CSV table of C-alpha atoms in Angstrom, one decimal:
chain,number,residue,atom,x,y,z
A,877,MET,CA,0.4,-21.2,-9.0
A,878,LYS,CA,-1.2,-18.4,-7.0
A,879,LYS,CA,-4.1,-16.4,-8.3
A,880,GLN,CA,-3.2,-12.8,-9.1
A,881,LEU,CA,-5.7,-10.0,-9.6
A,882,ILE,CA,-4.5,-7.1,-11.8
A,883,VAL,CA,-6.2,-3.8,-11.0
A,884,ARG,CA,-6.0,-1.4,-14.0
A,885,LEU,CA,-6.4,2.3,-13.2
A,886,LYS,CA,-7.5,5.1,-15.6
A,887,SER,CA,-3.9,6.3,-15.7
A,888,GLY,CA,-2.9,3.0,-17.3
A,889,LEU,CA,-1.0,1.9,-14.1
A,890,GLU,CA,-1.6,-1.7,-13.2
A,891,LEU,CA,-1.5,-3.0,-9.6
A,892,THR,CA,-1.0,-6.6,-8.8
A,893,PHE,CA,-2.6,-8.2,-5.7
A,894,VAL,CA,-1.9,-11.9,-4.8
A,895,PRO,CA,-5.0,-12.6,-2.6
A,896,ASN,CA,-5.6,-15.2,0.0
A,897,GLU,CA,-8.8,-16.8,-1.3
A,898,VAL,CA,-11.4,-18.3,1.0
A,899,SER,CA,-14.6,-20.0,-0.4
A,900,LEU,CA,-17.6,-19.9,1.8
A,901,ASP,CA,-21.2,-21.2,1.4
A,902,ASN,CA,-22.7,-19.2,4.3
A,903,THR,CA,-24.8,-16.1,3.7
A,904,PHE,CA,-23.7,-14.4,7.0
A,905,ILE,CA,-20.0,-14.1,7.4
A,906,PRO,CA,-18.0,-12.7,10.3
A,907,VAL,CA,-14.9,-11.5,8.4
A,908,ALA,CA,-12.6,-10.5,11.2
A,909,PRO,CA,-11.9,-14.1,12.3
A,910,LEU,CA,-10.9,-14.9,8.7
A,911,LEU,CA,-8.2,-12.4,8.9
A,912,ASN,CA,-6.7,-14.2,11.9
A,913,GLU,CA,-5.8,-17.1,9.5
A,914,ASN,CA,-5.4,-15.1,6.2
A,915,ASP,CA,-3.4,-12.0,5.5
A,916,PHE,CA,-4.6,-9.1,3.4
A,917,PRO,CA,-5.4,-8.9,0.5
A,918,LEU,CA,-8.3,-11.3,1.3
A,919,LEU,CA,-10.6,-12.6,-1.5
A,920,LEU,CA,-13.9,-14.1,-0.4
A,921,HIS,CA,-15.8,-16.3,-2.8
A,922,PHE,CA,-19.4,-17.0,-2.0
A,923,THR,CA,-20.6,-20.3,-3.4
A,924,HIS,CA,-24.2,-20.3,-2.1
A,925,ALA,CA,-27.1,-19.7,-4.4
A,926,ALA,CA,-28.6,-16.8,-2.4
A,927,LEU,CA,-28.7,-13.3,-4.0
A,928,VAL,CA,-27.2,-11.5,-1.1
A,929,THR,CA,-24.3,-12.1,1.4
A,930,THR,CA,-24.2,-10.2,4.7
A,931,LEU,CA,-20.6,-9.4,5.8
A,932,ASN,CA,-20.1,-8.7,9.5
A,933,LEU,CA,-17.2,-6.2,9.5
A,934,SER,CA,-17.1,-5.6,13.3
A,935,LYS,CA,-13.6,-5.3,14.8
A,936,MET,CA,-12.1,-5.3,11.3
A,937,PRO,CA,-9.0,-3.4,10.6
A,938,ASP,CA,-9.5,-0.5,8.2
A,939,CYS,CA,-9.8,-1.7,4.6
A,940,VAL,CA,-11.5,-1.2,1.3
A,941,LEU,CA,-14.0,-3.8,-0.1
A,942,LEU,CA,-14.1,-4.2,-3.9
A,943,HIS,CA,-17.2,-6.1,-4.9
A,944,LEU,CA,-16.5,-8.2,-8.0
A,945,ILE,CA,-18.8,-10.2,-10.3
A,946,GLU,CA,-18.0,-13.7,-11.6
A,947,ASP,CA,-15.4,-12.6,-14.1
A,948,TYR,CA,-13.7,-10.4,-11.4
A,949,SER,CA,-15.0,-7.1,-13.0
A,950,PRO,CA,-15.5,-4.5,-10.3
A,951,LYS,CA,-19.1,-3.6,-9.5
A,952,SER,CA,-18.8,-1.3,-6.5
A,953,ALA,CA,-16.5,-0.4,-3.5
A,954,ALA,CA,-17.0,0.2,0.2
A,955,PHE,CA,-14.8,1.7,2.8
A,956,CYS,CA,-14.6,-0.1,6.2
A,957,LEU,CA,-13.3,2.4,8.7
A,958,ASN,CA,-14.3,1.3,12.1
A,959,ARG,CA,-14.4,4.1,14.6
A,960,SER,CA,-16.6,2.5,17.3
A,961,GLU,CA,-17.2,-0.7,19.2
A,962,GLY,CA,-20.7,-1.1,17.6
A,963,ASP,CA,-21.6,-3.9,15.2
A,964,PHE,CA,-21.1,-3.1,11.5
A,965,THR,CA,-22.3,-5.1,8.6
A,966,VAL,CA,-22.6,-4.6,4.8
A,967,GLN,CA,-24.4,-6.6,2.2
A,968,SER,CA,-23.0,-7.7,-1.1
A,969,GLN,CA,-24.8,-8.9,-4.2
A,970,CYS,CA,-21.6,-10.0,-5.8
A,971,LYS,CA,-20.1,-13.5,-5.6
A,972,ARG,CA,-16.6,-12.2,-4.8
A,973,VAL,CA,-15.3,-9.4,-2.5
A,974,LEU,CA,-11.6,-8.4,-2.4
A,975,PHE,CA,-10.4,-6.8,0.9
A,976,ILE,CA,-7.5,-4.4,0.5
A,977,PRO,CA,-5.9,-2.8,3.6
A,978,PHE,CA,-6.4,0.9,4.2
A,979,PRO,CA,-4.9,3.3,3.3
A,980,ILE,CA,-5.1,2.6,-0.4
A,981,PRO,CA,-2.9,4.7,-2.7
A,982,PHE,CA,-5.5,5.2,-5.4
A,983,LYS,CA,-9.2,6.2,-5.7
A,984,PRO,CA,-11.6,3.2,-6.2
A,985,SER,CA,-13.3,5.4,-8.8
A,986,GLU,CA,-10.1,5.3,-10.9
A,987,ILE,CA,-10.4,1.5,-11.4
A,988,VAL,CA,-11.1,0.7,-15.0
A,989,SER,CA,-10.9,-3.1,-14.8
A,990,ILE,CA,-9.8,-6.0,-12.6
A,991,ARG,CA,-8.7,-9.2,-14.3
A,992,LEU,CA,-7.4,-12.6,-13.2
A,993,SER,CA,-3.8,-13.4,-14.2
A,994,LYS,CA,-2.7,-17.0,-14.7
A,995,LYS,CA,1.0,-15.9,-14.7
A,996,SER,CA,3.0,-18.0,-12.2
A,997,LYS,CA,5.2,-16.2,-9.7
A,998,PRO,CA,8.4,-17.6,-8.1
B,602,MET,CA,24.3,20.5,6.1
B,603,ASN,CA,24.8,19.7,9.8
B,604,GLN,CA,24.8,15.9,10.1
B,605,SER,CA,26.2,13.9,13.0
B,606,ILE,CA,28.3,10.8,12.1
B,607,ASN,CA,27.5,7.6,13.8
B,608,ASN,CA,30.2,4.9,13.6
B,609,ASN,CA,28.2,2.1,15.3
B,610,PRO,CA,27.6,-0.9,13.1
B,611,GLU,CA,23.9,-0.9,13.9
B,612,TYR,CA,21.9,2.1,14.7
B,613,ALA,CA,18.3,3.3,14.4
B,614,LEU,CA,17.0,6.6,13.0
B,615,SER,CA,18.3,9.5,15.0
B,616,LYS,CA,16.1,12.2,16.5
B,617,GLU,CA,17.6,14.5,13.9
B,618,SER,CA,16.5,12.3,11.0
B,619,ILE,CA,13.1,11.8,12.6
B,620,ALA,CA,12.7,15.6,12.9
B,621,ARG,CA,13.2,15.9,9.2
B,622,GLY,CA,10.4,13.5,8.6
B,623,HIS,CA,12.2,10.2,8.2
B,624,GLY,CA,10.6,7.1,9.7
B,625,THR,CA,7.0,8.3,9.3
B,626,PHE,CA,4.6,6.8,6.8
B,627,PRO,CA,4.1,7.2,3.9
B,628,TYR,CA,7.5,7.1,2.3
B,629,ILE,CA,9.3,5.9,-0.8
B,630,ILE,CA,12.2,3.5,-0.7
B,631,VAL,CA,14.7,3.5,-3.6
B,632,ARG,CA,16.8,0.4,-3.8
B,633,LYS,CA,20.3,1.7,-4.6
B,634,SER,CA,22.0,-1.6,-4.5
B,635,HIS,CA,21.9,-4.9,-2.5
B,636,ALA,CA,20.8,-4.0,1.1
B,637,VAL,CA,21.3,-0.2,0.4
B,638,TYR,CA,18.1,1.9,0.4
B,639,MET,CA,17.3,5.5,0.2
B,640,GLN,CA,14.2,6.8,2.0
B,641,ILE,CA,12.2,9.7,0.7
B,642,PRO,CA,9.5,10.8,3.1
B,643,ILE,CA,6.3,12.1,1.5
B,644,HIS,CA,4.8,15.3,3.1
B,645,PHE,CA,1.4,16.7,2.2
B,646,ILE,CA,1.7,20.4,2.8
B,647,THR,CA,-0.4,23.5,2.7
B,648,GLU,CA,2.5,26.0,3.3
B,649,LYS,CA,6.2,26.1,2.8
B,650,PRO,CA,7.8,23.4,5.1
B,651,ILE,CA,10.7,24.2,7.4
B,652,GLY,CA,13.3,21.7,8.4
B,653,LEU,CA,11.8,18.7,6.6
B,654,SER,CA,13.4,16.7,3.8
B,655,GLY,CA,11.7,14.5,1.2
B,656,LEU,CA,9.0,14.9,-1.3
B,657,PHE,CA,6.5,17.7,-0.8
B,658,VAL,CA,3.0,17.6,-2.3
B,659,ASN,CA,0.6,20.5,-2.1
B,660,SER,CA,-2.6,19.3,-0.6
B,661,ILE,CA,-6.1,20.8,-0.1
B,662,PHE,CA,-7.1,18.1,2.3
B,663,ASP,CA,-6.5,18.0,6.1
B,664,ASP,CA,-7.3,14.4,6.2
B,665,ALA,CA,-4.4,12.0,5.7
B,666,LEU,CA,-6.7,9.3,4.4
B,667,GLN,CA,-7.9,11.6,1.6
B,668,ASN,CA,-4.3,12.4,0.7
B,669,SER,CA,-3.3,8.7,0.5
B,670,LEU,CA,-5.6,8.2,-2.5
B,671,TYR,CA,-3.0,10.1,-4.7
B,672,LEU,CA,0.1,8.2,-3.5
B,673,ILE,CA,0.4,5.8,-6.4
B,674,ASP,CA,0.4,8.6,-8.9
B,675,ILE,CA,2.9,10.6,-6.7
B,676,ALA,CA,5.2,7.6,-6.5
B,677,MET,CA,5.0,6.9,-10.2
B,678,GLU,CA,5.8,10.5,-11.0
B,679,TYR,CA,8.8,10.4,-8.7
B,680,LYS,CA,10.0,7.2,-10.3
B,681,GLY,CA,9.7,8.8,-13.7
B,682,ASN,CA,11.8,11.7,-12.6
B,683,ILE,CA,14.6,9.6,-11.1
B,684,ASP,CA,14.6,7.1,-14.0
B,685,SER,CA,15.0,10.0,-16.4
B,686,LYS,CA,17.8,11.6,-14.3
B,687,SER,CA,19.7,8.3,-13.8
B,688,GLY,CA,19.2,6.9,-17.3
B,689,HIS,CA,18.0,3.5,-16.0
B,690,LYS,CA,14.9,2.0,-14.3
B,691,ASN,CA,15.1,2.3,-10.6
B,692,ARG,CA,13.4,-0.2,-8.2
B,693,ILE,CA,11.3,1.7,-5.8
B,694,CYS,CA,8.7,0.9,-3.2
B,695,LEU,CA,5.8,2.9,-1.8
B,696,VAL,CA,5.5,2.1,1.9
B,697,LEU,CA,2.2,2.9,3.7
B,698,SER,CA,2.4,1.0,7.0
B,699,PRO,CA,4.5,-1.7,8.7
B,700,THR,CA,2.5,-4.2,6.6
B,701,GLN,CA,1.7,-2.4,3.4
B,702,ALA,CA,4.0,-1.8,0.5
B,703,TYR,CA,3.7,-1.4,-3.3
B,704,PHE,CA,6.8,-2.5,-5.1
B,705,PHE,CA,7.4,-0.9,-8.5
B,706,GLU,CA,9.1,-3.8,-10.4
B,707,GLU,CA,10.0,-4.1,-14.1
B,708,ASP,CA,6.5,-4.0,-15.6
B,709,GLU,CA,4.2,-4.2,-12.6
B,710,ILE,CA,3.3,-2.7,-9.3
B,711,LEU,CA,3.0,-5.5,-6.7
B,712,PHE,CA,1.3,-5.2,-3.4
B,713,SER,CA,3.0,-6.9,-0.4
B,714,THR,CA,2.4,-7.2,3.3
B,715,SER,CA,6.2,-7.3,3.7
B,716,ILE,CA,8.1,-4.0,3.6
B,717,PRO,CA,11.8,-3.3,3.1
B,718,SER,CA,13.7,-3.3,6.3
B,719,GLY,CA,17.3,-3.3,7.6
B,720,GLY,CA,20.3,-2.9,5.4
B,721,THR,CA,21.8,0.6,5.1
B,722,LEU,CA,19.4,3.4,4.9
B,723,LEU,CA,20.3,6.7,3.3
B,724,ASN,CA,18.5,10.0,3.1
B,725,ASN,CA,18.3,11.9,-0.2
B,726,SER,CA,21.6,13.6,0.5
B,727,GLN,CA,23.2,10.2,0.5
B,728,TRP,CA,23.9,10.3,4.2
B,729,VAL,CA,23.6,7.1,6.2
B,730,ILE,CA,20.6,7.5,8.6
B,731,ALA,CA,20.2,4.0,9.9
B,732,THR,CA,21.7,0.6,9.6
B,733,ALA,CA,20.3,-2.9,10.3
B,734,ASN,CA,17.1,-1.4,11.8
B,735,PRO,CA,13.5,-0.9,10.7
B,736,HIS,CA,13.0,2.1,8.4
B,737,PHE,CA,10.1,3.4,10.5
B,738,ILE,CA,9.5,4.6,14.0
B,739,SER,CA,7.0,2.8,16.1
């Protein structure tokens, strides 16, 4: 059974993402190498006890980060649109971050809720 | 409508179809039947288009990335219209890139990194515009 995240928008539409989940206990995470082994959408789960995780987004393809708290409720969003060769990091105070490839067909501000679905898919 | 007829069993999108906007992201795919798809290009426009076919959306943005944030609503509205006209629920797919698609299934919209490809591709006038080829131009 694969984990599904259901993103509900203000319009009432629900979008289903079946993420590739990676659990990590580091507080500094180069994300681009993880995408060599895992497709979008990518769900990172931080298992360390620190308050903040630093995500190195250098050389990442364009994507949107949704920062989720323990029950998967969305806390904030960030756009990763690399336009230079310089290093690029962001910090997250959340224990989970969902990476969705850009472009996304909805505004992050339209998200009402995100929930975990237990429904099994063929 | 001036449309050339291609009798080859396999052929890609013609220059004529590409000039009308086919093969360029974003677009909607309507599944007509097994391996038969209809492609509806989505155009964000600021003035009346000439020579294009597909779905036209008035836009105040120059930036394609800004426009993309409205695509799920545009696709849902389009699906509502064709469902209403056809009297049944159509299976459609919003395709954003070679690795990004949102499938509108029975009761959900499912993201996938795999997009529809091959089969017989029609335009919205029901002309065959490609067979057994990718639905986009590289």
